[in-house]
Amino acid sequence: MFKSILAIATSALVLASAGAYANQESGPIVIKFSHVVADDTPKGQGAILFKKLAEERLPGKVKVEIYPNSTLYGDANELEALSNNEVQLLAPSLAKFEKYTKQLQVFDLPFLFDDLEAVNRFQKRAKGRQLLRSMEDHNIVGLAYWHNGMKQLSATKPLLVPADAGGLIFRIQPSSVLEAQFSQLGATAMVLPFAEVFDALKSGKVQGAENPWSNIYSKKLHTVQPYITETNHGALDYMLVSNPRFWYGIPHHIRVELEGVIDEVTYEVNRQAEAANQADRKRIEAAGSTITTLTDEQRDAWRQAMQPVWQQFESVIGEDVIKAAQTVNRKKRD
Ligand code: LMR
């Protein structure tokens, strides 16, 4: 009896403090949405559409402030800021959650997904949906997956066969899988925040990188990387996240409306991401960059060269997760 009274009192207290957290006393609920890319990218456009729809549907009740281009928080501190409720929405790339769950590293496994359509199918199926909740113990609630696109390899020299990458230093996001990917190629990986990539490439601190077309174009990376190989070797996608104390503290009717907005925005971002990346690919080509597309045989050689990385991370990521990801490819393999 005493225990249940205590439990009721404790949950009432949690709810009351959560409500105050979200309501911020009076006035609209302010949602700060911080991210590291330009407005003119799939994530940047998603943030803008979220603000528009949320403020239209919930006038006076919700105010969304967007901070693009690492202007408020960057890779080094945004997740900590989320847990301290200094920011309420983020959409870090899936590679940036390694500290909180190893399962999401499945998205980094090189050449696991054939294309963005396969990534999309995985995200929609049960295992992919489960991963949205894989960080709840760390006070991170996953609200949706947003696409950017498949990554391409760029460098100061042409990269046609895996051995071409040997000896170069590549900038990576903070992911052990990505580190292993480059060491498997005989290259070195250097973790750098996204905001520092252009300068690092320009100064020669690193000689290569991996990015989707939209990030390459919007940050002018092609101007300091003369050779780009269209490898489509891994996904650079995002998880829209909040902290549960804030999110579940939002009054129910407002949260339901916001969840509807997120569904609409997610649909739009994911519908347009591939076309936006292809448009940026054309712009990069028009600007004079050398883009080499791998033939099926060349891509298979890269895929084969990466098998030890899959093996290395199989037990870390989980055999079940990797198996589920492998079933989404449509290409027949022997
Ligand atoms: C990167 O660091 O390369 C990306 O995660 C940036 C982004 O958010 O697209």
XYZ file of C-alpha atoms and ligand atoms in Angstrom:
343
model
C 0.000 0.000 0.000
C 2.695 2.423 1.116
C 4.736 1.452 -1.965
C 1.926 2.237 -4.380
C 1.196 5.631 -2.734
C 4.898 6.383 -3.076
C 4.867 5.311 -6.734
C 1.849 7.520 -7.504
C 3.414 10.491 -5.717
C 6.713 9.982 -7.561
C 5.137 9.766 -10.995
C 2.977 12.839 -10.258
C 6.145 14.723 -9.364
C 7.921 13.588 -12.552
C 4.945 14.648 -14.659
C 4.649 18.009 -12.926
C 8.339 18.778 -13.432
C 8.209 17.524 -17.016
C 5.247 19.826 -17.702
C 7.120 22.812 -16.327
C 10.142 21.788 -18.412
C 8.154 21.918 -21.628
C 5.851 24.806 -20.811
C 8.595 27.127 -19.690
C 6.097 28.849 -17.333
C 4.009 30.853 -19.775
C 3.957 31.761 -23.430
C 4.640 29.421 -26.286
C 6.691 26.270 -25.914
C 10.038 27.128 -27.449
C 11.672 24.363 -29.470
C 15.277 25.063 -30.351
C 16.332 22.933 -33.321
C 20.075 22.958 -33.807
C 21.960 21.325 -36.660
C 25.299 21.424 -38.440
C 24.433 21.635 -42.149
C 23.287 24.389 -44.499
C 19.621 25.362 -44.969
C 19.740 24.127 -48.542
C 20.120 20.436 -47.721
C 17.551 17.740 -46.905
C 17.985 18.270 -43.133
C 18.069 22.055 -43.428
C 14.851 22.014 -45.475
C 13.257 19.572 -43.028
C 13.952 21.885 -40.105
C 12.435 24.842 -42.001
C 9.308 22.871 -42.933
C 8.930 21.649 -39.339
C 9.002 25.246 -38.082
C 6.481 26.380 -40.706
C 3.957 23.608 -40.082
C 4.342 23.544 -36.287
C 3.797 27.302 -35.976
C 0.896 27.263 -38.466
C -0.904 24.406 -36.728
C -0.183 25.563 -33.177
C -0.289 29.376 -33.363
C 0.865 31.013 -30.140
C 1.483 27.627 -28.568
C 4.757 26.616 -30.149
C 7.714 28.635 -31.374
C 10.503 26.912 -33.284
C 13.964 28.452 -33.472
C 16.364 26.948 -36.024
C 20.136 27.185 -35.652
C 21.825 25.762 -38.794
C 25.526 25.465 -39.697
C 26.724 24.659 -36.129
C 25.852 28.242 -35.097
C 24.479 27.206 -31.694
C 25.908 23.755 -31.058
C 28.166 21.554 -33.160
C 29.117 17.908 -33.268
C 31.162 18.128 -30.092
C 28.403 19.340 -27.769
C 24.936 19.088 -29.339
C 23.912 15.797 -27.718
C 24.987 17.030 -24.314
C 23.010 20.226 -24.915
C 19.977 18.074 -25.724
C 20.281 16.142 -22.508
C 20.548 19.443 -20.567
C 17.469 20.713 -22.433
C 19.433 23.654 -23.832
C 18.150 22.509 -27.193
C 15.055 20.399 -27.792
C 15.424 18.929 -31.289
C 18.451 17.637 -33.148
C 18.917 15.427 -36.175
C 22.477 14.088 -35.915
C 23.688 11.670 -38.500
C 23.302 8.051 -37.388
C 27.088 7.685 -37.148
C 27.134 10.166 -34.282
C 25.195 8.018 -31.792
C 27.882 5.417 -31.197
C 28.353 6.536 -27.582
C 24.724 5.661 -26.874
C 24.074 2.549 -28.952
C 26.201 0.318 -31.133
C 23.202 -0.971 -33.077
C 22.880 2.152 -35.213
C 26.387 1.500 -36.541
C 24.697 -0.855 -38.977
C 24.112 2.196 -41.168
C 27.876 2.763 -41.380
C 28.809 -0.719 -42.553
C 30.390 -0.126 -45.954
C 28.474 -1.450 -48.963
C 25.870 -3.189 -46.792
C 22.930 -1.304 -48.336
C 22.763 -1.261 -52.135
C 21.041 2.115 -52.293
C 18.888 4.627 -50.428
C 15.733 2.680 -51.262
C 17.154 -0.284 -49.346
C 18.013 1.985 -46.405
C 14.453 3.275 -46.518
C 13.008 -0.225 -46.406
C 15.171 -1.136 -43.411
C 14.118 1.982 -41.509
C 10.449 1.169 -42.065
C 10.618 -2.467 -40.976
C 10.345 -3.722 -37.399
C 14.077 -3.800 -36.627
C 14.621 -0.319 -37.977
C 11.664 1.015 -35.955
C 13.038 -0.704 -32.833
C 16.309 1.175 -33.203
C 14.453 4.476 -32.785
C 14.043 3.425 -29.155
C 17.542 2.060 -28.688
C 18.792 5.103 -26.749
C 15.997 5.614 -24.256
C 18.270 4.564 -21.391
C 20.435 7.530 -22.318
C 17.544 9.985 -22.355
C 17.344 10.201 -26.106
C 14.014 9.599 -27.780
C 14.066 8.879 -31.519
C 11.175 10.529 -33.358
C 11.915 9.741 -37.016
C 14.531 8.847 -39.580
C 15.353 11.524 -42.124
C 17.324 10.792 -45.268
C 20.203 12.717 -46.583
C 21.706 10.249 -49.005
C 24.401 7.771 -49.875
C 28.003 8.807 -49.279
C 30.583 9.331 -52.019
C 34.341 9.177 -51.595
C 36.349 12.251 -52.477
C 40.106 12.785 -52.475
C 43.067 14.575 -53.934
C 43.616 11.647 -56.323
C 41.317 9.303 -58.252
C 40.021 6.345 -56.211
C 39.054 3.495 -58.498
C 40.219 0.386 -56.699
C 40.382 -0.053 -52.917
C 44.197 0.140 -52.899
C 44.017 3.706 -54.295
C 42.929 4.963 -50.876
C 46.056 3.571 -49.175
C 48.258 6.108 -47.426
C 45.697 8.935 -47.466
C 44.108 10.536 -44.406
C 40.316 10.713 -44.523
C 38.075 12.839 -42.316
C 35.407 10.734 -40.616
C 32.463 11.206 -38.314
C 32.978 9.725 -34.824
C 32.299 6.068 -35.643
C 34.509 3.025 -35.053
C 33.042 1.369 -38.127
C 34.180 4.262 -40.293
C 37.595 4.161 -38.677
C 37.853 0.431 -39.446
C 36.621 1.023 -42.998
C 39.559 3.294 -43.763
C 42.137 1.240 -41.924
C 40.981 -1.770 -43.956
C 41.875 0.268 -47.038
C 45.348 1.029 -45.691
C 44.322 4.633 -45.047
C 44.122 6.655 -41.831
C 40.922 8.098 -40.407
C 40.712 11.381 -38.530
C 37.576 12.326 -36.594
C 36.689 15.977 -37.155
C 33.495 17.940 -36.577
C 31.553 18.727 -39.728
C 32.213 22.445 -39.290
C 35.964 21.828 -39.738
C 35.858 19.628 -42.835
C 36.320 22.312 -45.496
C 39.345 23.872 -43.782
C 40.921 20.492 -43.077
C 40.628 19.506 -46.741
C 41.817 22.878 -47.946
C 44.895 22.923 -45.724
C 45.813 19.329 -46.567
C 45.413 18.169 -42.957
C 43.284 15.429 -44.500
C 43.262 14.406 -48.157
C 39.898 12.730 -48.430
C 36.378 12.553 -47.069
C 33.034 10.797 -47.504
C 29.823 12.757 -47.921
C 26.529 12.779 -49.773
C 26.317 15.169 -52.745
C 24.257 17.733 -50.830
C 26.885 18.133 -48.114
C 29.683 18.279 -50.676
C 27.935 20.981 -52.684
C 26.548 23.096 -49.854
C 29.944 23.229 -48.123
C 31.876 23.635 -51.403
C 33.958 20.557 -50.615
C 34.286 19.785 -54.330
C 36.364 22.938 -54.707
C 39.064 21.368 -52.530
C 38.577 17.728 -53.591
C 39.311 17.381 -57.313
C 38.283 13.715 -57.558
C 34.997 12.223 -56.451
C 34.142 8.550 -56.837
C 30.458 7.749 -56.903
C 30.684 4.805 -54.515
C 27.303 5.045 -52.744
C 29.090 3.001 -50.083
C 27.116 3.918 -47.004
C 24.139 5.869 -45.784
C 24.336 9.305 -44.280
C 20.927 9.534 -42.688
C 19.637 11.204 -39.564
C 17.595 10.477 -36.501
C 15.361 13.292 -35.340
C 15.728 13.181 -31.556
C 14.537 14.952 -28.439
C 14.988 14.376 -24.741
C 12.127 12.441 -23.173
C 11.698 14.769 -20.212
C 10.985 17.643 -22.583
C 9.100 15.676 -25.206
C 6.737 13.784 -22.912
C 6.277 16.922 -20.804
C 4.581 18.690 -23.725
C 0.812 18.742 -23.083
C -0.708 15.731 -24.821
C -2.861 17.565 -27.397
C 0.108 19.685 -28.500
C 2.471 16.730 -28.685
C 0.017 14.764 -30.812
C -0.191 17.696 -33.229
C 3.619 17.951 -33.323
C 3.915 14.232 -33.991
C 1.566 14.662 -36.959
C 3.745 17.494 -38.236
C 6.848 15.305 -37.868
C 5.164 12.561 -39.916
C 4.417 15.041 -42.705
C 7.886 16.578 -42.636
C 9.513 13.138 -42.606
C 7.498 12.127 -45.639
C 8.576 15.286 -47.503
C 12.252 15.125 -46.504
C 12.483 11.475 -47.478
C 10.575 11.973 -50.721
C 12.826 14.817 -51.866
C 16.253 13.861 -50.507
C 17.397 11.714 -53.416
C 16.352 14.298 -56.031
C 18.059 17.067 -54.056
C 21.275 15.042 -53.934
C 21.109 14.292 -57.654
C 20.591 17.997 -58.405
C 23.683 18.832 -56.351
C 25.610 16.085 -58.129
C 24.806 17.838 -61.439
C 25.916 21.197 -60.030
C 29.211 19.682 -58.887
C 29.768 18.130 -62.297
C 28.925 21.421 -64.014
C 31.495 23.132 -61.802
C 34.160 20.948 -63.406
C 34.810 18.242 -60.799
C 35.892 14.819 -62.004
C 33.230 12.332 -60.972
C 33.896 8.653 -61.577
C 31.069 6.177 -61.294
C 32.050 2.665 -60.250
C 30.974 -0.119 -62.562
C 29.129 -3.040 -60.943
C 32.348 -5.096 -60.994
C 34.388 -2.298 -59.442
C 31.760 -1.803 -56.754
C 31.817 -5.535 -56.029
C 35.584 -5.374 -55.546
C 35.171 -2.577 -52.971
C 32.372 -4.511 -51.299
C 34.569 -7.619 -51.064
C 37.447 -5.608 -49.652
C 35.151 -4.391 -46.869
C 33.983 -7.822 -45.683
C 36.448 -7.969 -42.758
C 34.818 -4.807 -41.378
C 31.386 -6.455 -41.405
C 32.871 -9.458 -39.592
C 34.652 -7.266 -37.060
C 31.419 -5.525 -36.084
C 28.945 -8.374 -36.380
C 28.765 -9.148 -32.671
C 29.054 -5.478 -31.658
C 26.115 -4.330 -33.784
C 24.175 -7.564 -33.421
C 23.784 -10.381 -35.905
C 20.004 -9.884 -35.871
C 20.335 -6.231 -36.894
C 22.781 -6.977 -39.707
C 20.675 -9.875 -40.991
C 17.580 -7.671 -41.028
C 19.524 -5.048 -42.989
C 20.729 -7.588 -45.533
C 17.194 -8.663 -46.381
C 16.288 -5.219 -47.764
C 18.591 -5.334 -50.797
C 16.919 -6.313 -54.035
C 20.031 -7.175 -56.048
C 20.644 -10.881 -56.510
C 24.021 -12.090 -55.214
C 25.659 -15.507 -55.430
C 29.021 14.905 -41.140
O 29.509 15.172 -40.038
O 29.685 14.664 -42.146
C 27.510 14.854 -41.277
O 27.002 14.129 -40.207
C 26.934 16.230 -41.306
C 25.437 16.174 -41.404
O 24.759 16.432 -40.424
O 24.970 15.873 -42.512
